[in-house]
CSV table of C-alpha atoms and ligand atoms in Angstrom, one decimal:
chain,number,residue,atom,x,y,z
A,1,MET,CA,0.2,0.0,-0.2
A,2,PRO,CA,1.5,3.7,-0.6
A,3,ASP,CA,2.6,5.6,2.1
A,4,VAL,CA,0.0,8.3,1.8
A,5,LYS,CA,0.4,11.0,4.5
A,6,THR,CA,-2.1,12.6,5.7
A,7,ASN,CA,-2.4,16.6,4.3
A,8,PHE,CA,-4.3,17.7,7.6
A,9,ASN,CA,-3.9,21.3,6.9
A,10,GLN,CA,-7.0,20.2,3.7
A,11,VAL,CA,-10.0,22.0,4.0
A,12,ILE,CA,-12.7,19.6,3.5
A,13,ASN,CA,-16.1,20.5,2.8
A,14,ARG,CA,-18.7,18.3,5.9
A,15,HIS,CA,-21.6,19.9,4.6
A,16,ASN,CA,-24.8,18.0,3.2
A,17,THR,CA,-23.1,14.3,4.7
A,18,GLY,CA,-25.7,14.7,7.4
A,19,SER,CA,-23.0,15.8,10.0
A,20,VAL,CA,-24.3,17.2,13.3
A,21,LYS,CA,-21.4,19.5,13.2
A,22,TRP,CA,-21.5,21.7,10.3
A,23,ASP,CA,-25.3,20.7,8.3
A,24,PHE,CA,-27.4,20.5,11.9
A,25,ILE,CA,-26.6,23.4,13.9
A,26,GLU,CA,-30.0,24.9,13.8
A,27,HIS,CA,-31.6,22.2,15.2
A,28,TYR,CA,-30.0,21.7,18.1
A,29,LEU,CA,-28.9,25.4,19.1
A,30,GLN,CA,-31.5,26.8,17.6
A,31,LEU,CA,-30.1,29.4,15.8
A,32,ASP,CA,-29.1,29.7,12.4
A,33,GLY,CA,-26.2,28.4,11.4
A,34,SER,CA,-25.7,29.2,7.9
A,35,ASP,CA,-22.5,32.1,8.2
A,36,LEU,CA,-21.0,30.2,11.6
A,37,LEU,CA,-17.7,28.0,11.7
A,38,PRO,CA,-18.3,25.4,14.0
A,39,MET,CA,-16.7,24.4,16.8
A,40,TRP,CA,-18.6,22.8,18.6
A,41,VAL,CA,-19.3,19.2,18.5
A,42,SER,CA,-15.9,17.1,19.8
A,43,ASP,CA,-14.7,14.8,15.7
A,44,PHE,CA,-12.5,16.2,13.8
A,45,ASP,CA,-13.1,18.0,10.4
A,46,PHE,CA,-9.9,15.5,9.3
A,47,LYS,CA,-10.1,12.1,6.8
A,48,CYS,CA,-9.9,9.4,8.7
A,49,PRO,CA,-6.7,7.2,8.3
A,50,PRO,CA,-6.1,5.8,4.5
A,51,GLU,CA,-5.8,2.4,5.9
A,52,VAL,CA,-9.1,2.3,7.1
A,53,GLN,CA,-11.2,3.8,4.3
A,54,ASN,CA,-9.1,1.4,2.1
A,55,ALA,CA,-10.7,-1.4,4.8
A,56,LEU,CA,-13.9,0.0,4.7
A,57,HIS,CA,-13.6,-0.1,0.2
A,58,SER,CA,-13.2,-4.0,0.5
A,59,ARG,CA,-15.3,-4.9,3.0
A,60,VAL,CA,-17.9,-3.0,1.0
A,61,ASP,CA,-16.6,-4.1,-2.4
A,62,HIS,CA,-17.5,-7.0,-0.8
A,63,GLY,CA,-21.3,-6.3,-0.9
A,64,ILE,CA,-22.5,-8.6,1.7
A,65,PHE,CA,-23.6,-7.7,4.8
A,66,GLY,CA,-25.6,-9.9,6.6
A,67,TYR,CA,-25.1,-10.5,10.8
A,68,SER,CA,-21.7,-9.9,12.0
A,69,GLU,CA,-19.8,-10.8,14.8
A,70,ARG,CA,-16.7,-9.6,16.7
A,71,ASP,CA,-13.7,-12.1,15.4
A,72,ASP,CA,-9.8,-12.6,16.9
A,73,HIS,CA,-9.0,-9.8,14.6
A,74,TYR,CA,-10.8,-7.3,16.5
A,75,TYR,CA,-10.6,-8.6,19.7
A,76,GLN,CA,-6.4,-9.4,18.6
A,77,ALA,CA,-5.9,-5.4,17.2
A,78,ALA,CA,-7.5,-3.6,20.1
A,79,MET,CA,-5.7,-5.6,22.8
A,80,ASP,CA,-2.6,-5.3,20.8
A,81,TRP,CA,-3.1,-1.6,20.7
A,82,PHE,CA,-3.6,-1.1,24.3
A,83,ALA,CA,-0.3,-3.5,25.1
A,84,LYS,CA,1.6,-1.0,22.6
A,85,ARG,CA,0.4,2.3,22.7
A,86,HIS,CA,-0.8,1.9,27.2
A,87,ASN,CA,1.5,-1.2,28.0
A,88,LEU,CA,-2.0,-1.9,29.1
A,89,GLN,CA,-2.7,-5.3,29.2
A,90,LEU,CA,-7.0,-6.8,28.5
A,91,LYS,CA,-8.1,-9.7,29.1
A,92,ARG,CA,-10.4,-10.9,25.8
A,93,GLU,CA,-12.9,-11.8,28.0
A,94,TRP,CA,-13.0,-8.9,29.5
A,95,PHE,CA,-14.8,-7.1,26.9
A,96,THR,CA,-17.9,-6.3,26.0
A,97,SER,CA,-19.4,-4.4,22.8
A,98,VAL,CA,-22.2,-1.9,22.8
A,99,GLU,CA,-22.5,0.5,19.4
A,100,GLY,CA,-21.0,3.9,21.7
A,101,VAL,CA,-20.1,4.5,25.0
A,102,VAL,CA,-23.0,7.0,26.2
A,103,PRO,CA,-25.5,4.2,25.2
A,104,GLY,CA,-23.7,1.9,27.2
A,105,LEU,CA,-23.4,4.1,29.9
A,106,ALA,CA,-26.3,4.8,29.6
A,107,LEU,CA,-27.2,1.0,30.0
A,108,LEU,CA,-24.6,0.4,33.1
A,109,ILE,CA,-26.4,2.8,35.3
A,110,GLN,CA,-29.6,0.9,34.5
A,111,MET,CA,-28.0,-1.5,35.4
A,112,LEU,CA,-25.6,-0.7,38.3
A,113,SER,CA,-28.2,1.7,40.2
A,114,ASN,CA,-31.6,2.1,41.3
A,115,PRO,CA,-33.9,4.6,40.2
A,116,GLY,CA,-34.0,7.8,42.3
A,117,ASP,CA,-30.2,7.3,43.1
A,118,ALA,CA,-27.3,9.7,43.3
A,119,VAL,CA,-24.8,9.1,40.3
A,120,VAL,CA,-21.8,10.7,41.3
A,121,ILE,CA,-20.0,12.9,37.8
A,122,GLN,CA,-17.1,15.8,38.0
A,123,GLY,CA,-18.5,18.9,36.7
A,124,PRO,CA,-17.4,21.0,34.7
A,125,TYR,CA,-19.0,17.6,33.2
A,126,TYR,CA,-19.8,15.9,30.0
A,127,GLY,CA,-23.4,17.2,29.4
A,128,SER,CA,-24.4,13.5,27.9
A,129,PHE,CA,-23.1,12.2,31.5
A,130,ALA,CA,-25.8,14.5,33.2
A,131,LYS,CA,-28.1,13.7,30.7
A,132,ILE,CA,-28.2,9.9,30.6
A,133,ILE,CA,-28.3,10.3,34.3
A,134,THR,CA,-31.5,12.0,34.4
A,135,MET,CA,-33.2,10.5,31.8
A,136,ASN,CA,-33.2,7.2,34.0
A,137,GLY,CA,-34.6,8.4,36.4
A,138,ARG,CA,-31.6,9.1,38.7
A,139,ASN,CA,-30.0,11.9,40.2
A,140,VAL,CA,-27.1,14.0,38.8
A,141,VAL,CA,-23.9,14.6,42.3
A,142,GLU,CA,-21.7,16.6,42.4
A,143,ASN,CA,-18.0,16.2,42.7
A,144,PRO,CA,-17.0,20.1,41.2
A,145,LEU,CA,-13.0,20.1,40.2
A,146,THR,CA,-11.4,22.6,41.5
A,147,GLU,CA,-9.5,25.3,39.3
A,148,ASN,CA,-5.8,25.5,39.5
A,149,PRO,CA,-2.7,27.5,37.5
A,150,GLN,CA,-1.9,23.7,37.1
A,151,GLY,CA,-5.3,22.2,35.8
A,152,TYR,CA,-8.4,20.8,36.9
A,153,GLN,CA,-8.2,18.5,40.1
A,154,PHE,CA,-10.2,16.3,42.0
A,155,ASP,CA,-11.8,17.4,45.4
A,156,PHE,CA,-11.4,14.4,47.5
A,157,ALA,CA,-12.9,16.2,50.8
A,158,GLN,CA,-16.0,16.8,49.3
A,159,LEU,CA,-16.1,13.3,47.4
A,160,GLU,CA,-15.8,11.8,50.5
A,161,SER,CA,-18.9,14.2,52.6
A,162,CYS,CA,-20.5,14.0,49.5
A,163,PHE,CA,-20.7,9.8,49.8
A,164,ARG,CA,-21.2,9.9,52.8
A,165,GLN,CA,-24.5,12.2,52.3
A,166,HIS,CA,-25.8,10.6,49.0
A,167,THR,CA,-25.0,7.5,49.6
A,168,PRO,CA,-24.3,7.2,44.9
A,169,PRO,CA,-23.5,3.4,43.9
A,170,LEU,CA,-21.8,5.4,41.1
A,171,LEU,CA,-19.3,7.9,40.2
A,172,LEU,CA,-18.8,8.0,35.9
A,173,LEU,CA,-15.2,9.8,35.4
A,174,CYS,CA,-14.0,11.1,32.7
A,175,ASN,CA,-10.1,10.3,31.7
A,176,PRO,CA,-9.1,12.5,30.0
A,177,HIS,CA,-11.4,15.0,31.2
A,178,ASN,CA,-14.1,16.4,28.9
A,179,PRO,CA,-13.3,19.4,28.7
A,180,THR,CA,-10.4,20.0,30.3
A,181,GLY,CA,-8.3,17.6,28.4
A,182,ARG,CA,-6.9,16.5,32.4
A,183,CYS,CA,-5.8,13.1,32.7
A,184,TRP,CA,-5.7,11.8,35.7
A,185,THR,CA,-2.4,11.0,37.4
A,186,ARG,CA,-2.1,7.0,39.3
A,187,ASP,CA,-1.8,8.4,42.1
A,188,GLU,CA,-5.0,10.7,41.8
A,189,LEU,CA,-6.9,7.9,40.8
A,190,THR,CA,-6.1,5.5,43.3
A,191,GLN,CA,-7.3,8.2,45.6
A,192,LEU,CA,-10.3,8.3,43.7
A,193,MET,CA,-10.6,4.2,44.1
A,194,THR,CA,-9.7,3.8,47.3
A,195,LEU,CA,-12.4,6.6,49.0
A,196,CYS,CA,-15.2,4.7,46.1
A,197,ARG,CA,-14.0,1.1,47.6
A,198,ALA,CA,-14.4,2.2,50.7
A,199,HIS,CA,-17.7,3.6,49.8
A,200,GLY,CA,-19.5,0.9,47.9
A,201,VAL,CA,-19.2,3.0,44.9
A,202,THR,CA,-18.5,1.3,41.3
A,203,VAL,CA,-16.9,3.5,38.9
A,204,ILE,CA,-17.2,3.6,35.3
A,205,SER,CA,-14.3,5.0,33.5
A,206,ASP,CA,-15.2,7.0,30.1
A,207,GLU,CA,-11.9,6.7,28.8
A,208,ILE,CA,-12.8,7.5,25.0
A,209,TRP,CA,-10.2,10.3,24.7
A,210,ALA,CA,-7.0,7.6,25.9
A,211,ASP,CA,-5.3,8.3,22.6
A,212,LEU,CA,-5.1,11.9,22.0
A,213,LEU,CA,-2.7,12.8,24.2
A,214,LEU,CA,0.1,15.6,23.6
A,215,PRO,CA,3.0,15.2,23.7
A,216,GLY,CA,5.0,13.7,26.3
A,217,GLN,CA,1.6,12.9,28.2
A,218,THR,CA,1.1,9.2,29.4
A,219,PHE,CA,-2.3,7.7,30.1
A,220,THR,CA,-3.1,5.7,33.3
A,221,SER,CA,-6.2,3.5,32.6
A,222,VAL,CA,-8.0,2.4,35.9
A,223,LEU,CA,-7.3,-0.6,34.3
A,224,HIS,CA,-3.8,-0.3,35.0
A,225,LEU,CA,-3.7,-0.1,39.2
A,226,ASP,CA,-3.7,-2.9,41.5
A,227,LYS,CA,-6.1,-6.1,40.7
A,228,ASP,CA,-8.2,-5.2,43.7
A,229,CYS,CA,-9.8,-2.3,42.1
A,230,GLN,CA,-11.0,-4.2,39.2
A,231,GLU,CA,-13.3,-5.8,41.0
A,232,GLN,CA,-15.2,-2.2,41.1
A,233,VAL,CA,-14.1,-0.8,38.1
A,234,ILE,CA,-15.2,-0.3,34.2
A,235,ALA,CA,-13.7,0.8,31.3
A,236,ALA,CA,-15.4,2.0,28.4
A,237,THR,CA,-13.0,2.6,25.1
A,238,ALA,CA,-13.0,2.5,21.6
A,239,ALA,CA,-11.5,3.6,18.1
A,240,SER,CA,-14.5,6.2,17.5
A,241,LYS,CA,-12.6,9.5,19.1
A,242,THR,CA,-9.0,8.4,17.5
A,243,PHE,CA,-10.2,7.6,14.2
A,244,GLY,CA,-12.8,9.5,13.1
A,245,LEU,CA,-15.4,6.9,13.1
A,246,SER,CA,-17.9,8.8,15.3
A,247,SER,CA,-20.9,7.3,13.6
A,248,LEU,CA,-19.6,4.3,12.3
A,249,ARG,CA,-20.5,2.6,15.9
A,250,ILE,CA,-18.9,0.2,17.9
A,251,SER,CA,-17.0,1.2,21.6
A,252,ASN,CA,-15.8,-2.0,24.0
A,253,PHE,CA,-16.4,-1.7,28.1
A,254,LEU,CA,-13.9,-3.6,30.1
A,255,ILE,CA,-15.2,-5.6,32.6
A,256,PRO,CA,-12.6,-8.1,35.1
A,257,ASN,CA,-15.8,-8.2,37.2
A,258,ALA,CA,-16.9,-11.3,36.2
A,259,ARG,CA,-20.2,-11.0,37.4
A,260,MET,CA,-20.9,-7.6,36.2
A,261,ARG,CA,-20.0,-8.8,33.3
A,262,GLY,CA,-22.2,-11.7,32.4
A,263,ALA,CA,-25.3,-8.9,34.4
A,264,PHE,CA,-24.5,-6.8,30.8
A,265,ILE,CA,-24.0,-9.5,28.8
A,266,ASP,CA,-27.5,-10.3,29.4
A,267,ARG,CA,-28.2,-7.1,29.7
A,268,LEU,CA,-27.5,-5.9,26.3
A,269,ASN,CA,-28.8,-10.0,25.2
A,270,ALA,CA,-32.1,-8.6,26.6
A,271,HIS,CA,-32.4,-5.7,23.8
A,272,GLY,CA,-31.3,-7.5,20.9
A,273,LEU,CA,-28.0,-6.2,21.0
A,274,ASP,CA,-25.6,-9.1,19.9
A,275,VAL,CA,-25.1,-8.2,16.8
A,276,PHE,CA,-22.9,-5.6,15.4
A,277,ASN,CA,-22.2,-3.8,12.4
A,278,ALA,CA,-19.6,-5.1,9.7
A,279,LEU,CA,-18.6,-1.9,8.8
A,280,SER,CA,-17.9,-0.7,12.0
A,281,MET,CA,-15.4,-3.5,13.4
A,282,THR,CA,-13.9,-3.2,9.9
A,283,ALA,CA,-13.3,-0.1,10.2
A,284,ALA,CA,-12.2,-0.3,14.1
A,285,THR,CA,-10.0,-3.3,13.2
A,286,ALA,CA,-7.7,-1.3,10.7
A,287,ALA,CA,-7.7,1.4,12.9
A,288,TYR,CA,-5.6,-0.1,15.8
A,289,GLN,CA,-3.5,-2.7,13.0
A,290,HIS,CA,-2.4,0.5,11.4
A,291,GLY,CA,-3.0,3.4,12.5
A,292,GLU,CA,-0.9,3.9,15.1
A,293,ALA,CA,1.8,6.0,12.1
A,294,TRP,CA,-1.1,8.2,10.9
A,295,LEU,CA,-2.3,8.4,15.0
A,296,ASP,CA,1.5,10.1,15.6
A,297,ASP,CA,1.2,12.6,12.7
A,298,LEU,CA,-2.2,13.7,14.2
A,299,GLN,CA,-1.3,13.7,17.4
A,300,ARG,CA,2.0,16.4,16.3
A,301,TYR,CA,-0.4,18.3,14.3
A,302,LEU,CA,-3.4,18.8,17.4
A,303,ALA,CA,-0.1,19.8,19.6
A,304,GLU,CA,0.9,22.2,17.6
A,305,ASN,CA,-2.7,23.5,16.5
A,306,ARG,CA,-3.2,23.9,20.6
A,307,ARG,CA,0.3,25.7,20.8
A,308,TRP,CA,-0.4,28.4,17.8
A,309,PHE,CA,-3.8,28.7,19.4
A,310,GLU,CA,-2.9,29.7,22.7
A,311,GLN,CA,-0.1,31.7,21.4
A,312,ALA,CA,-2.5,33.5,19.4
A,313,LEU,CA,-4.8,34.1,21.3
A,314,GLY,CA,-1.6,35.8,23.9
A,315,TYR,CA,-2.0,38.3,21.4
A,316,ALA,CA,-5.7,38.4,19.8
A,317,ALA,CA,-8.3,38.1,22.8
A,318,PRO,CA,-5.8,38.2,25.8
A,319,TRP,CA,-9.0,38.4,28.3
A,320,CYS,CA,-9.3,35.0,27.3
A,321,LYS,CA,-7.7,32.5,29.2
A,322,MET,CA,-6.9,28.1,28.2
A,323,THR,CA,-6.9,26.1,29.9
A,324,ARG,CA,-3.6,24.3,30.6
A,325,ALA,CA,-4.3,20.0,29.5
A,326,GLU,CA,-2.9,16.8,28.7
A,327,GLY,CA,-4.9,15.3,26.7
A,328,THR,CA,-7.8,16.2,23.9
A,329,TYR,CA,-8.2,18.0,20.7
A,330,LEU,CA,-10.7,20.2,22.9
A,331,ALA,CA,-9.3,23.6,24.6
A,332,TRP,CA,-11.7,25.3,27.6
A,333,LEU,CA,-11.8,28.6,27.1
A,334,ASP,CA,-12.3,30.6,30.2
A,335,CYS,CA,-14.0,34.0,29.2
A,336,ARG,CA,-15.1,35.5,32.8
A,337,ALA,CA,-12.9,38.5,31.8
A,338,LEU,CA,-15.3,39.9,29.2
A,339,GLY,CA,-17.7,40.4,32.3
A,340,LEU,CA,-20.9,38.7,30.1
A,341,ASP,CA,-23.2,36.2,31.7
A,342,ASP,CA,-23.3,33.6,29.5
A,343,ASP,CA,-26.9,34.3,27.2
A,344,ALA,CA,-24.4,37.5,26.0
A,345,LEU,CA,-20.9,36.0,25.6
A,346,GLN,CA,-23.4,33.3,23.4
A,347,GLN,CA,-24.8,36.4,21.4
A,348,ALA,CA,-21.2,37.7,20.9
A,349,LEU,CA,-19.6,35.1,20.1
A,350,ILE,CA,-22.4,34.3,17.4
A,351,HIS,CA,-23.1,37.7,16.6
A,352,THR,CA,-19.7,39.1,16.5
A,353,SER,CA,-17.0,36.5,16.4
A,354,LYS,CA,-19.3,34.2,14.2
A,355,ILE,CA,-18.1,31.1,15.9
A,356,ALA,CA,-19.8,28.4,17.4
A,357,PRO,CA,-18.5,26.7,20.0
A,358,SER,CA,-20.0,24.8,22.9
A,359,MET,CA,-20.8,27.1,25.8
A,360,GLY,CA,-19.9,26.5,29.0
A,361,ARG,CA,-22.9,26.3,30.7
A,362,SER,CA,-23.9,22.9,29.5
A,363,PHE,CA,-20.6,21.7,31.0
A,364,GLY,CA,-22.9,22.4,34.1
A,365,SER,CA,-22.5,25.2,36.6
A,366,GLN,CA,-18.6,25.0,36.8
A,367,GLY,CA,-18.8,25.9,33.2
A,368,LYS,CA,-19.8,29.3,33.3
A,369,GLY,CA,-18.6,32.3,31.8
A,370,PHE,CA,-16.5,29.2,29.8
A,371,ILE,CA,-16.8,27.9,26.4
A,372,ARG,CA,-15.3,24.7,25.2
A,373,ILE,CA,-13.5,25.2,21.4
A,374,ASN,CA,-13.2,22.0,19.1
A,375,LEU,CA,-8.9,21.7,18.0
A,376,GLY,CA,-9.5,19.0,15.9
A,377,CYS,CA,-9.5,21.5,12.8
A,378,PRO,CA,-7.5,22.7,10.1
A,379,ARG,CA,-5.3,25.5,11.1
A,380,GLN,CA,-7.5,27.6,8.4
A,381,TYR,CA,-10.1,27.4,10.4
A,382,LEU,CA,-7.8,28.1,13.9
A,383,GLU,CA,-7.5,31.7,12.4
A,384,ASP,CA,-10.8,32.2,11.3
A,385,ALA,CA,-11.8,31.8,15.4
A,386,ILE,CA,-8.9,33.4,16.3
A,387,ARG,CA,-10.1,36.5,14.2
A,388,GLY,CA,-13.3,36.1,15.4
A,389,LEU,CA,-12.4,36.1,19.3
A,390,ALA,CA,-10.3,38.8,18.9
A,391,LYS,CA,-13.3,41.6,17.9
A,392,LEU,CA,-14.5,40.8,21.4
A,393,THR,CA,-13.1,42.9,24.1
A,394,PRO,CA,-13.8,43.8,28.1
B,1,PLP,C1,-16.3,11.4,27.1
B,1,PLP,C2,-16.9,11.0,26.1
B,1,PLP,N1,-17.9,9.8,26.2
B,1,PLP,C3,-18.6,9.4,25.0
B,1,PLP,C4,-18.4,10.1,24.2
B,1,PLP,C5,-19.6,9.9,22.6
B,1,PLP,O1,-19.7,8.7,22.8
B,1,PLP,P1,-19.9,7.8,22.1
B,1,PLP,O2,-20.0,8.0,20.7
B,1,PLP,O3,-19.6,6.1,21.6
B,1,PLP,O4,-21.6,7.4,21.7
B,1,PLP,C6,-17.6,11.8,24.0
B,1,PLP,C7,-18.2,12.5,22.8
B,1,PLP,O5,-17.9,13.9,22.9
B,1,PLP,C8,-17.2,11.6,25.2
B,1,PLP,O6,-16.5,13.2,24.9
């Protein structure tokens, strides 16, 4: 196969592809999006690795799309990936698969808690966490992260009092953390798990961003921790965020605890969720088998995008402060110096800056005065965003 390098600077028109980010701004954000630069949904504007496209072409050319199952190649590719990229040895029997991380989290919330129970999340939190907790009749209980010049941190004292007060059965962890970009360290995770174990709280760790690290960073999964922790953790992972395959739909929930895993598989079967999409498996397998060099290039591009954007903000919109991150392609921007409430901030971004970010308030009360923008795009879009932000002044 020719070694085709992806040109991440290439601008590709995504309109009229059913793209939520580009074609559905009006539908989801209730705004006229025609002249706005979409920087909200977290998917990137790059083609997936050429090896993945080739694998998909061959599979499509085969032409038969009958019922399909995950085969040896699928499991082996994922296990090899985690061993090589993250020094994490996964066992094949831990794998359960659901079409997406969010639907899997929702099913696990149903399975591991009762209506009316508290489920802990750490704000600013990914909005879908709160949505699936409340829409399943459970209560969101917040353990807010603390803001710090070094990046956000856990508040263990607050977490302990939250456990005592609400006796939650579950905590949803996000690692690396959307929106702040923190990658939790082994020490932080160990301390978190010690508290959770002492209070009988199961941790579901959403690790969908694990591969998107900034240079010099390493990823620690809850599955890297001591064996004793494994009975009480579930890790969710997918190739989708890493390789730009979000609409193809397959994710893995790794569950070392055999009883919990069995119960989850029963639950999937109870919903008829035991058939897998052939194209999603082809794509994920090819990505894990052949996507490494491409991902290295992508990570370099994203790191350079982040460096450039932060520097440009410093000149063009110094009121806007970028949170220090260790991973993801998200920038969590503190706009409080503008002195606007969230409605006024949104209006200014839309009408003056002409950008559609994710508004911080959709990440809970911790997000007030912040916006999240997506740096996973050709540099040209970031230049446009900077020009727009430069028009705002405190
Ligand atoms: C932390 C986190 N989890 C899950 C998802 C979505 O996962 P899926 O599309 O597999 O449901 C996202 C997407 O942005 C995310 O940021």
